[in-house]
Every structure is written in structure tokens, then in C-alpha cells.
XYZ file of C-alpha atoms in Angstrom:
77
model
C 89.135 69.713 105.108
C 85.527 71.437 104.716
C 84.907 73.369 101.569
C 81.929 75.912 101.307
C 80.518 77.868 98.807
C 81.781 81.320 98.461
C 78.396 83.157 97.826
C 77.638 85.423 100.838
C 80.381 83.697 102.681
C 83.762 85.210 101.328
C 84.622 87.033 104.619
C 83.539 83.788 106.692
C 85.298 80.985 104.948
C 88.737 81.420 103.775
C 88.775 77.892 101.732
C 85.520 78.401 100.058
C 84.882 77.310 96.259
C 83.824 80.032 94.272
C 80.809 78.736 91.509
C 80.446 82.352 90.343
C 81.407 83.124 86.767
C 85.221 84.589 87.300
C 83.871 87.111 89.647
C 87.057 86.583 91.857
C 89.943 86.866 89.166
C 92.845 87.903 91.091
C 91.991 86.229 94.498
C 95.005 83.915 93.882
C 92.866 81.028 93.971
C 92.241 79.241 90.633
C 88.076 79.380 90.551
C 86.180 77.296 88.300
C 85.923 79.313 85.296
C 89.983 80.483 85.447
C 92.720 79.032 83.658
C 95.021 80.395 86.176
C 94.665 83.204 88.881
C 98.153 85.075 90.113
C 101.382 83.403 90.204
C 101.940 80.058 88.749
C 103.407 76.897 91.161
C 105.027 75.175 88.509
C 106.853 78.046 85.710
C 106.507 76.903 82.286
C 108.579 77.467 79.048
C 106.902 79.761 76.939
C 108.354 77.668 73.743
C 106.443 74.324 74.990
C 103.288 75.574 76.484
C 102.078 78.194 73.875
C 101.809 77.805 70.209
C 102.766 81.093 69.324
C 106.087 81.291 68.009
C 108.082 81.864 71.484
C 111.482 80.565 71.283
C 112.385 81.219 75.058
C 111.292 82.812 78.300
C 108.740 81.407 80.963
C 105.506 81.633 81.836
C 105.101 82.773 85.853
C 101.734 84.331 86.158
C 98.142 84.172 84.674
C 97.259 87.501 82.861
C 94.942 89.683 84.783
C 91.332 88.361 83.277
C 92.511 84.565 84.405
C 91.837 83.595 81.409
C 95.077 83.193 79.646
C 98.986 83.135 80.861
C 101.093 86.359 80.900
C 103.485 86.227 77.998
C 105.527 89.410 78.707
C 108.768 87.420 79.607
C 108.397 85.092 76.378
C 110.974 85.773 73.850
C 111.031 85.221 69.838
C 115.013 85.259 69.334
């Protein structure tokens, strides 16, 4: 598979790699500067992944800024 830089080619190549600084958070692809983007392929237990006192729930998606996880489904029972 060929890979192209996205800059100036966003509509031409669907498999481009974005080297820009998190300009495309929310596109469903994890770009270089993002921890994640959109739904996670493999949901993770909140208690295992985060050191925030969670005891239950699953992490299933990225937060809105792509620099962390959405913890809205995590619990602290």
C-alpha cells in the first residue's frame, strides 16, 4: 500500500499520513501526535489502564481532543 503525506492531498488520498500537529483529531485515524482517535479497536478495562482509582467499566473511545481516553463509562464502586 502506498502512503502519501496528507498536506494538500486530503481529498485525493484516503490512506495519507498526517505529520501536522493534531490537525485532524476526529478523523478516525490515529495521527502522529495523537494517543488515539475515535473508537478503540480493543476496549480496555478502566482499572487496568488508568491510575485514577477506577474499579470498573471499559474504555471504548478516545476523548474529544485525541490526547487521552474518554472515561465516562469508568466507575469507582
